[in-house]
Amino acid sequence: MTTSANGATPPLMKPRASRLKVVLYNPQAVFFTMPLALLAIGSELDPDLYEVVIIDARLDPDAENTVLSHIDDALCLGVTVLTGAPISDALRISRAAKRARPTLPVVWGGWHPSMFARECLFEKSVDVTVSGQGEETFAEIVQRLAAGRSLAGCAGCTVRLEDGTIQENPARQLAQVDGFRAHDYGLIPVERYFQLKGKRQLDFISSQGCNFRCAFCSDPFVYGRQWVGLEPVRMALRLKELWDRYRFDDVNFQDETFFTKASRVHALADQIVESGMKITWAATMRADQGIRLPDEVWVRCKQSGLRRLLVGVESGSNEVLKRIRKDIKIEQVFETAEKMLRFGIAGHFPFIVGFPDETDAHIQASLDCAKRLRSMSVDFLTPIYYFKPYPGSALVIEAVARGFRLPETLEAWAGFDYVAGEPGPWVSPEKFELIERFKFFHELAWKRVTRSKRLLQQLARYRCDKDNYRWPVEMLFTRWLVPAQRLS
Ligand code: B12
Ligand code: SF4
């Protein structure tokens, strides 16, 4: 608790023991990225007034009981919800909490409720949904709940009122992230995440939103093509404070487009070098940003520890890239990849296959580009995902107009998963089989292998060269030995 200069407690501050409890829940998922969304909204609440409890189902095998043990005296339960598998767990916990305490306000926020603010409220265990950026909206919700006031008119959220009607309040303007309190990592067991990740890697978010308009992505819909980012000196100071405390080796910037402002990245790299932090870092970059980035910034980034970039390729065909409004050309991907090679930076270059109207030739162009990128460096990975139509984008509006039916219930949305789901109606079973085989042989052809696997690798390279994936006995045998990992 803070005290004033004369030692007296300022009048508005409550003793910590009588703070109001706010419980936040992160559903089950397979990766151990720190729950940055909950950190963001939890840190924005005044710590002198509110006690924030974050429960992460990925860490807590008995998360349901932990939630139940906290809700008796809680002001509300906030749940972060991504589309796909996390919805089932979010539903399970919200329902259990409501059963135990029917008057507990349950607030859903994050990407799925941002797209389906009203629809999520057809679920009786959810009372409020928050759309887009959550810090200010959640702080106001909590304040109103604490004061016993209605949420009617609270900007940025949709609520079920007492008479059962659903009211969509006005949207909230995107606020500059510099105005928010620093994320309080003390709210989560950082060491436990390090342990589960198997490395001392800190997740950090330095911006929200994105200025681009890719037709397959939820971001333009949720953030309205706006971008707000932390000022670099402040960001470096925050990182240094965290480094002094946790001594992490690596930072994974989880921003959608970290390189939106080259000057910001340049200044941050300078600050990291000057701070003396011994770290590496990874971030996202668009191919067009890579070629615009001056060489001196590349050099500075490398000096400050940049080790890996994620550059979304999506398709190897310029025709498809135009259609999905990626606003890059495939040549730019290779130009950026060349720079990465020159500056010694590893790369993830994800592709998406199965866009509506994608032809066999388009898919082949993607597979060929993946091969070319992968052969450039053993540190260039080219994961291939299947297109899943998320609402709010041109592609989905078109698909729906042509008869594609989006899921209608939360349970159905829970089965709608980028990673684990079916490849979508635009990929034939034969094509799916071919792509799955390609993925296997392509990966084996270029990865670092022990001497005993060299022969298998030579065979895989031969197959990729010839595009011959028939009779994949090596694949079937390997999968029998090591079953595929669950991804959601
Ligand atoms: C880390 C991450 C993950 C982690 C999740 C970690 C966790 N907490 O469980 C993992 C790896 C598990 C994951 C999985 C998936 N992810 Co992901 N992921 C991200 C990433 C890179 C960062 C998320 C983050 O922490 N952001 C920082 C916080 C501060 O921002 P935020 O999440 O937007 O939160 C703000 C608001 O949304 C809101 N808010 C969020 N939660 C809540 C809760 C409450 C109560 C309130 C009031 C407000 C609120 O307030 C926050 C502060 O403003 C984002 C991209 C991005 N930069 O956001 C993609 C992103 C969220 N993922 C996406 C996708 C597609 C997926 C996957 C479907 C598969 C895939 N191929 O990546 C799966 C789905 C889940 C599954 N099947 O398990 C999409 C969103 C799709 C969607 N509609 O949900 C994104 C936007 C990437 C993209 N552009 O396509 N992901
Ligand atoms: S795919 Fe990346 S660049 Fe395109 S809109 Fe989404 S976040 Fe922005």
XYZ file of C-alpha atoms and ligand atoms in Angstrom:
587
model
C 0.000 0.000 0.000
C 1.340 3.448 -0.831
C 1.461 6.130 1.847
C 1.602 9.908 1.521
C 4.709 11.969 2.411
C 3.632 12.346 6.065
C 3.095 8.626 6.404
C -0.711 8.763 6.453
C -2.750 6.571 4.134
C -4.321 8.686 1.378
C -8.091 8.841 1.904
C -9.141 6.909 -1.225
C -6.869 3.942 -0.704
C -8.102 0.847 1.007
C -5.875 -1.267 3.227
C -4.714 -4.191 1.090
C -6.664 -6.675 3.214
C -9.946 -5.087 2.224
C -9.245 -4.803 -1.461
C -11.889 -6.126 -3.809
C -10.994 -9.359 -5.537
C -11.055 -9.682 -9.317
C -10.545 -13.197 -10.691
C -9.145 -13.651 -14.206
C -9.058 -16.946 -16.086
C -6.904 -18.161 -18.980
C -8.316 -21.308 -20.635
C -6.329 -24.429 -21.429
C -4.014 -24.295 -24.439
C -0.968 -26.221 -25.543
C 1.724 -23.530 -25.540
C 2.989 -21.672 -22.503
C 2.976 -18.099 -23.742
C 2.455 -15.868 -20.716
C -1.153 -14.682 -20.361
C -0.434 -11.162 -21.615
C -4.069 -10.207 -22.145
C -4.870 -10.902 -18.483
C -1.676 -9.166 -17.411
C -2.754 -6.142 -19.444
C -6.242 -5.813 -17.999
C -5.231 -6.912 -14.487
C -2.328 -4.455 -14.270
C -4.551 -1.561 -15.266
C -6.679 -1.987 -12.120
C -5.566 0.167 -9.203
C -3.572 -2.237 -6.975
C -4.592 -0.276 -3.900
C -8.239 -0.969 -4.545
C -8.255 -4.353 -6.228
C -6.620 -7.699 -5.639
C -6.138 -9.411 -8.999
C -5.979 -13.222 -9.044
C -4.908 -14.795 -12.353
C -5.673 -18.486 -12.783
C -4.111 -20.155 -15.811
C -5.505 -23.568 -16.676
C -2.243 -24.430 -18.438
C -0.481 -24.320 -15.072
C -3.167 -25.475 -12.722
C -4.438 -29.052 -13.174
C -7.368 -28.291 -10.882
C -8.172 -24.852 -12.273
C -11.928 -25.253 -11.885
C -11.664 -25.783 -8.136
C -9.149 -22.966 -7.844
C -11.609 -20.631 -9.563
C -14.427 -21.849 -7.317
C -12.298 -21.305 -4.218
C -11.882 -17.640 -5.159
C -15.289 -16.541 -6.381
C -17.263 -16.296 -3.130
C -15.895 -12.858 -2.375
C -14.982 -11.815 -5.936
C -16.327 -8.773 -7.708
C -16.343 -10.573 -11.039
C -14.737 -13.319 -13.120
C -12.977 -12.232 -16.327
C -12.172 -14.827 -18.991
C -9.993 -14.375 -22.066
C -11.345 -16.279 -25.057
C -9.678 -17.164 -28.367
C -11.691 -18.785 -31.138
C -11.408 -22.563 -31.289
C -10.650 -25.089 -28.581
C -10.254 -22.541 -25.724
C -13.992 -21.778 -25.962
C -14.988 -25.148 -24.476
C -12.824 -24.574 -21.440
C -14.035 -20.985 -21.094
C -17.611 -22.302 -21.158
C -16.872 -25.038 -18.641
C -15.395 -22.614 -16.131
C -17.985 -19.867 -16.636
C -20.806 -22.372 -16.147
C -19.204 -23.882 -13.052
C -18.706 -20.410 -11.556
C -22.296 -19.404 -12.280
C -23.621 -22.629 -10.806
C -21.657 -22.002 -7.627
C -22.560 -18.323 -7.410
C -25.384 -17.272 -9.754
C -24.965 -13.554 -8.974
C -21.278 -13.449 -9.952
C -20.776 -11.196 -13.002
C -18.883 -13.110 -15.706
C -17.038 -10.986 -18.270
C -15.607 -12.422 -21.499
C -13.003 -10.524 -23.500
C -10.442 -11.250 -26.189
C -10.631 -12.171 -29.850
C -13.742 -14.337 -29.992
C -16.029 -12.068 -27.931
C -14.630 -9.099 -29.876
C -16.029 -10.602 -33.052
C -19.177 -12.059 -31.490
C -20.017 -9.688 -28.672
C -23.762 -10.289 -28.854
C -23.719 -13.981 -29.765
C -21.524 -14.875 -26.772
C -24.228 -13.431 -24.534
C -26.752 -16.015 -25.752
C -24.782 -18.173 -23.326
C -26.427 -17.639 -19.947
C -23.239 -17.995 -17.943
C -21.758 -14.904 -19.636
C -23.032 -11.462 -18.608
C -20.717 -9.035 -20.362
C -18.478 -9.135 -23.447
C -15.679 -6.674 -24.107
C -14.739 -5.757 -27.681
C -11.183 -4.927 -28.731
C -8.689 -3.248 -26.408
C -9.683 -4.126 -22.854
C -7.729 -2.027 -20.333
C -10.017 0.994 -19.991
C -13.252 -0.882 -20.579
C -12.483 -3.510 -17.960
C -11.342 -0.880 -15.447
C -14.661 0.923 -15.908
C -16.665 -2.311 -15.647
C -14.929 -3.153 -12.376
C -15.448 0.352 -10.991
C -19.130 0.256 -11.872
C -19.581 -3.196 -10.351
C -17.802 -2.046 -7.188
C -20.123 0.930 -6.957
C -23.210 -1.195 -7.684
C -23.876 0.725 -10.910
C -25.353 -0.695 -14.100
C -23.132 -1.333 -17.123
C -25.609 0.296 -19.488
C -23.674 2.896 -21.459
C -20.220 1.611 -20.479
C -18.273 2.085 -23.718
C -16.538 -0.925 -25.290
C -18.782 -3.638 -23.897
C -22.030 -5.452 -24.600
C -24.184 -6.458 -21.626
C -27.223 -8.486 -20.754
C -29.378 -6.162 -18.717
C -31.497 -7.198 -15.748
C -34.612 -7.545 -17.921
C -32.678 -10.018 -20.116
C -32.229 -7.717 -23.112
C -28.790 -7.438 -24.670
C -27.451 -3.915 -24.954
C -24.540 -3.032 -27.210
C -22.853 0.003 -25.713
C -20.934 2.440 -27.937
C -17.471 1.362 -29.067
C -14.464 2.728 -27.164
C -11.707 4.620 -28.955
C -8.377 2.825 -29.092
C -6.166 4.382 -26.400
C -2.403 4.902 -26.585
C -0.737 2.046 -24.700
C 1.803 4.456 -23.187
C -0.984 5.769 -20.974
C -1.494 2.401 -19.264
C 0.277 1.153 -16.150
C 3.271 -1.109 -16.784
C 2.314 -4.784 -16.851
C 2.798 -6.241 -13.401
C 4.503 -9.602 -13.975
C 4.251 -10.162 -10.236
C 0.651 -11.209 -10.954
C 1.873 -14.419 -12.605
C 4.405 -17.092 -11.576
C 7.026 -16.116 -14.164
C 9.489 -18.820 -13.086
C 6.840 -21.487 -13.639
C 6.347 -20.328 -17.251
C 10.120 -20.446 -17.778
C 10.106 -23.974 -16.439
C 7.241 -25.126 -18.648
C 8.698 -23.468 -21.736
C 12.054 -25.058 -20.940
C 13.798 -21.704 -21.383
C 14.052 -18.355 -19.621
C 11.982 -16.610 -22.233
C 9.833 -13.608 -21.368
C 6.723 -12.837 -23.404
C 6.189 -9.148 -23.893
C 3.648 -7.114 -25.828
C 4.757 -3.721 -27.067
C 1.879 -2.753 -29.346
C -1.723 -3.510 -30.166
C -3.486 -3.696 -33.541
C -2.174 -3.488 -37.074
C -2.504 -1.017 -39.945
C -2.819 -3.648 -42.667
C -5.878 -5.259 -44.226
C -5.196 -8.943 -44.879
C -8.496 -10.493 -45.867
C -8.023 -13.683 -43.820
C -7.067 -12.041 -40.520
C -9.241 -10.949 -37.576
C -7.065 -7.973 -36.741
C -8.530 -5.426 -39.197
C -11.979 -6.267 -37.820
C -11.042 -6.144 -34.132
C -8.641 -3.166 -34.177
C -10.048 -1.285 -37.199
C -6.611 -1.098 -38.894
C -5.219 1.052 -36.094
C -1.933 0.472 -34.296
C -0.685 1.804 -30.953
C 2.763 1.060 -29.570
C 4.893 1.718 -26.514
C 7.439 4.490 -26.807
C 10.898 2.828 -27.086
C 12.744 4.414 -24.143
C 9.924 3.509 -21.777
C 9.779 0.037 -23.251
C 13.501 -0.516 -22.747
C 13.245 0.707 -19.151
C 10.430 -1.734 -18.464
C 12.400 -4.551 -20.020
C 15.473 -3.659 -17.983
C 13.449 -3.652 -14.750
C 12.086 -7.064 -15.664
C 15.539 -8.342 -16.622
C 16.973 -7.201 -13.285
C 14.196 -9.141 -11.608
C 13.914 -12.309 -13.688
C 17.198 -12.570 -15.618
C 15.531 -13.964 -18.723
C 17.690 -14.909 -21.717
C 15.216 -14.159 -24.450
C 12.211 -11.938 -25.153
C 9.404 -13.073 -27.439
C 7.590 -9.955 -28.632
C 4.026 -11.091 -29.251
C 3.034 -8.028 -31.299
C 1.072 -8.516 -34.516
C 3.478 -6.281 -36.468
C 6.429 -5.341 -34.308
C 8.220 -3.496 -37.133
C 5.353 -1.061 -37.847
C 7.608 1.916 -37.044
C 11.243 1.465 -38.034
C 12.344 4.450 -35.921
C 10.790 2.896 -32.803
C 12.571 -0.397 -33.366
C 15.848 1.396 -34.056
C 15.588 3.382 -30.818
C 14.651 0.258 -28.869
C 17.635 -1.641 -30.265
C 19.916 1.257 -29.263
C 18.445 1.229 -25.757
C 18.862 -2.519 -25.370
C 22.516 -2.322 -26.424
C 23.162 0.599 -24.048
C 21.330 -1.056 -21.133
C 23.822 -3.922 -21.046
C 21.074 -6.538 -20.997
C 22.385 -9.840 -22.285
C 19.377 -11.047 -24.197
C 18.187 -12.294 -27.540
C 14.789 -11.463 -28.970
C 12.274 -12.559 -31.585
C 9.468 -10.639 -33.264
C 7.130 -10.386 -36.253
C 7.908 -8.519 -39.466
C 6.114 -8.048 -42.787
C 8.166 -8.722 -45.924
C 7.614 -5.171 -47.210
C 8.828 -3.766 -43.876
C 11.958 -5.887 -44.161
C 13.016 -4.420 -47.466
C 12.255 -0.867 -46.353
C 14.277 -1.248 -43.150
C 17.639 0.518 -43.554
C 20.693 -1.695 -43.212
C 21.922 0.212 -40.154
C 18.705 -0.745 -38.329
C 19.153 -4.398 -39.300
C 22.679 -4.223 -37.931
C 21.553 -2.568 -34.697
C 18.753 -5.097 -34.238
C 21.223 -7.928 -34.646
C 23.618 -6.290 -32.163
C 20.789 -5.927 -29.651
C 20.035 -9.653 -29.870
C 17.502 -10.138 -32.678
C 17.645 -13.880 -33.330
C 14.421 -14.784 -35.193
C 11.737 -13.083 -37.281
C 8.290 -14.354 -38.169
C 7.449 -13.162 -41.682
C 3.974 -14.175 -42.902
C 4.210 -15.360 -46.512
C 0.735 -16.915 -46.749
C 1.021 -17.816 -50.468
C 3.671 -18.362 -53.108
C 1.391 -16.949 -55.790
C 1.234 -13.196 -56.395
C -2.311 -13.643 -57.704
C -3.428 -15.134 -54.380
C -1.448 -12.543 -52.389
C -3.378 -9.842 -54.228
C -6.699 -11.536 -53.629
C -6.093 -11.926 -49.908
C -4.926 -8.280 -49.741
C -1.615 -9.157 -48.199
C -0.162 -6.153 -49.999
C 3.188 -7.809 -50.568
C 4.756 -9.572 -53.530
C 6.486 -12.929 -53.213
C 9.698 -11.327 -54.518
C 9.689 -9.122 -51.388
C 9.648 -12.209 -49.182
C 12.818 -13.453 -50.826
C 14.431 -10.033 -50.613
C 13.736 -9.898 -46.881
C 14.892 -13.508 -46.492
C 18.178 -12.595 -48.213
C 18.674 -9.797 -45.703
C 17.942 -12.138 -42.823
C 20.513 -14.526 -44.211
C 23.042 -11.701 -44.559
C 22.509 -10.501 -40.988
C 22.371 -13.998 -39.492
C 18.740 -13.972 -38.365
C 16.593 -17.120 -38.289
C 13.124 -17.071 -39.831
C 9.641 -18.517 -39.580
C 7.802 -18.090 -42.869
C 4.250 -19.399 -42.414
C 2.039 -20.275 -45.397
C -1.720 -20.743 -45.559
C -3.270 -23.096 -48.079
C -6.908 -23.688 -48.901
C -8.175 -20.189 -49.653
C -11.457 -20.261 -51.604
C -10.802 -20.548 -55.360
C -7.165 -21.445 -54.852
C -6.125 -23.655 -57.755
C -3.710 -26.583 -57.751
C -1.192 -24.303 -59.463
C -1.500 -21.738 -56.644
C -0.911 -24.423 -54.028
C 2.050 -25.763 -55.997
C 3.490 -22.216 -56.095
C 3.291 -22.103 -52.271
C 4.957 -25.489 -51.903
C 7.699 -24.408 -54.316
C 8.330 -21.191 -52.380
C 8.409 -23.116 -49.119
C 11.040 -25.397 -50.650
C 13.092 -22.469 -51.893
C 13.004 -20.668 -48.540
C 13.766 -23.775 -46.552
C 16.746 -24.607 -48.744
C 18.200 -21.131 -48.114
C 18.960 -21.886 -44.469
C 18.466 -24.660 -41.970
C 17.226 -21.868 -39.664
C 14.351 -20.940 -42.010
C 11.154 -22.805 -41.133
C 8.089 -22.808 -43.378
C 5.029 -24.078 -41.470
C 1.902 -24.632 -43.569
C -1.564 -23.988 -42.110
C -5.027 -24.445 -43.579
C -7.278 -21.471 -44.168
C -10.176 -21.110 -41.738
C -12.610 -18.311 -42.406
C -12.855 -15.801 -39.585
C -15.648 -13.246 -39.769
C -15.220 -9.585 -40.573
C -12.976 -10.157 -43.571
C -13.701 -9.824 -47.264
C -12.931 -13.503 -47.830
C -15.514 -14.602 -45.304
C -18.218 -12.232 -46.465
C -17.687 -13.672 -49.941
C -17.631 -17.254 -48.681
C -20.837 -16.782 -46.697
C -22.536 -15.147 -49.714
C -21.582 -18.269 -51.662
C -23.210 -20.561 -49.136
C -20.480 -21.265 -46.567
C -22.072 -21.597 -43.144
C -20.219 -20.279 -40.129
C -20.767 -22.117 -36.833
C -23.818 -20.858 -34.998
C -23.225 -21.856 -31.396
C -20.317 -21.439 -29.028
C -19.926 -25.215 -28.894
C -19.607 -25.306 -32.684
C -17.081 -22.453 -32.613
C -15.078 -24.461 -30.093
C -14.584 -27.108 -32.777
C -13.501 -24.475 -35.312
C -9.778 -24.563 -34.852
C -6.946 -23.394 -37.067
C -4.638 -26.065 -35.821
C -6.650 -29.122 -34.973
C -9.642 -28.772 -37.292
C -10.440 -30.070 -40.740
C -8.673 -28.259 -43.569
C -11.878 -26.480 -44.665
C -14.125 -27.138 -47.669
C -11.657 -25.614 -50.143
C -9.089 -28.395 -49.873
C -10.002 -31.759 -51.393
C -9.105 -34.885 -49.395
C -6.503 -35.744 -52.074
C -4.912 -32.297 -51.820
C -4.941 -32.523 -48.020
C -3.126 -35.847 -48.206
C -0.554 -34.413 -50.616
C 0.083 -31.356 -48.410
C 0.424 -33.474 -45.273
C 2.964 -35.682 -47.034
C 4.799 -32.646 -48.388
C 4.990 -31.199 -44.864
C 6.547 -34.364 -43.532
C 9.178 -34.838 -46.256
C 9.959 -31.153 -46.575
C 10.639 -30.893 -42.847
C 12.817 -34.003 -42.851
C 14.707 -32.876 -45.975
C 16.200 -29.792 -44.364
C 16.234 -30.185 -40.605
C 19.401 -30.865 -38.630
C 19.629 -34.648 -38.258
C 21.951 -37.095 -36.620
C 24.213 -39.225 -38.795
C 21.888 -42.224 -38.447
C 19.098 -40.306 -40.186
C 21.186 -38.953 -43.088
C 20.021 -41.621 -45.513
C 16.380 -40.933 -44.695
C 17.095 -37.243 -45.205
C 18.661 -37.851 -48.631
C 15.576 -39.806 -49.611
C 13.331 -36.977 -48.396
C 15.323 -34.423 -50.437
C 15.028 -36.601 -53.496
C 11.263 -36.843 -52.992
C 10.947 -33.052 -52.617
C 13.117 -32.409 -55.699
C 10.930 -34.668 -57.774
C 7.687 -33.779 -55.978
C 7.120 -37.475 -55.505
C 5.326 -38.319 -52.278
C 3.837 -41.672 -53.298
C 4.088 -44.719 -50.978
C 5.203 -42.669 -47.948
C 6.416 -45.639 -45.901
C 9.027 -43.507 -44.090
C 6.245 -41.164 -42.969
C 3.904 -43.897 -41.806
C 6.677 -45.645 -39.911
C 7.843 -42.411 -38.204
C 4.282 -41.474 -37.233
C 3.782 -44.941 -35.848
C 6.930 -44.510 -33.752
C 6.226 -40.894 -32.732
C 2.537 -39.927 -32.974
C 1.840 -36.312 -34.050
C 1.766 -33.770 -31.228
C -1.616 -32.370 -30.128
C -1.727 -28.703 -31.145
C -4.778 -27.318 -29.440
C 0.048 -15.662 -27.636
C -0.969 -16.035 -28.665
C -1.521 -17.306 -28.582
C -1.255 -18.248 -27.419
C -2.320 -18.011 -26.345
C -1.691 -17.784 -25.010
C -2.746 -17.797 -23.965
N -2.901 -16.719 -23.281
O -3.411 -18.795 -23.800
C -1.463 -19.626 -28.103
C -0.172 -20.095 -28.719
C -2.024 -20.743 -27.219
C -2.411 -19.223 -29.231
C -3.232 -20.091 -29.856
C -4.005 -19.737 -30.951
N -4.046 -18.549 -31.561
Co -3.108 -17.000 -30.970
N -2.183 -15.462 -30.641
C -1.355 -15.138 -29.699
C -0.840 -13.707 -29.943
C 0.459 -13.804 -30.747
C -0.627 -12.846 -28.721
C -1.847 -12.772 -27.796
C -1.569 -11.754 -26.727
O -1.172 -12.099 -25.647
N -1.736 -10.474 -27.053
C -1.455 -9.387 -26.145
C -2.741 -8.916 -25.445
C -2.426 -7.729 -24.549
O -3.623 -8.499 -26.456
P -5.027 -9.215 -26.641
O -4.919 -10.666 -26.517
O -5.642 -8.675 -27.882
O -5.833 -8.692 -25.371
C -6.462 -7.433 -25.349
C -7.931 -7.487 -25.763
O -8.220 -8.558 -26.644
C -8.676 -7.574 -24.477
N -8.865 -8.854 -23.800
C -8.290 -10.034 -24.011
N -8.740 -10.924 -23.117
C -9.591 -10.300 -22.307
C -10.330 -10.774 -21.219
C -11.173 -9.885 -20.544
C -11.954 -10.375 -19.372
C -11.272 -8.532 -20.981
C -12.153 -7.606 -20.280
C -10.530 -8.064 -22.076
C -9.691 -8.960 -22.716
O -7.874 -6.776 -23.625
C -6.499 -7.011 -23.902
C -5.728 -5.735 -23.652
O -6.155 -4.707 -24.502
C -2.007 -13.137 -30.814
C -1.644 -11.961 -31.676
C -1.651 -10.674 -30.845
N -0.620 -9.923 -30.951
O -2.556 -10.396 -30.089
C -2.476 -14.369 -31.575
C -3.936 -14.501 -31.938
C -4.760 -14.078 -30.765
N -4.095 -15.933 -32.138
C -4.859 -16.237 -33.100
C -5.093 -17.559 -33.526
C -5.708 -17.726 -34.889
C -4.736 -18.622 -32.719
C -5.102 -20.076 -32.960
C -6.524 -20.270 -33.435
C -4.195 -20.898 -33.780
C -3.016 -20.371 -34.394
N -2.701 -20.922 -35.532
O -2.333 -19.495 -33.893
C -4.891 -20.719 -31.605
C -6.282 -20.765 -30.925
C -6.283 -21.313 -29.616
C -6.040 -22.766 -29.536
N -6.562 -23.577 -30.422
O -5.390 -23.177 -28.620
C -5.472 -15.005 -33.753
C -6.877 -14.674 -33.244
C -7.898 -15.628 -33.690
C -9.112 -15.612 -32.861
N -10.207 -15.225 -33.436
O -9.113 -15.988 -31.715
C -4.434 -13.914 -33.315
C -5.003 -12.523 -33.204
C -3.317 -13.938 -34.378
C -3.829 -13.531 -35.737
N -3.701 -12.289 -36.150
O -4.361 -14.358 -36.456
N -2.303 -17.896 -29.508
S -1.993 -10.872 -41.090
Fe -0.555 -9.593 -39.953
S -0.202 -7.841 -41.331
Fe -2.059 -8.823 -42.053
S -3.728 -7.711 -41.006
Fe -3.243 -9.534 -39.766
S -1.798 -8.805 -38.253
Fe -1.844 -7.280 -39.895
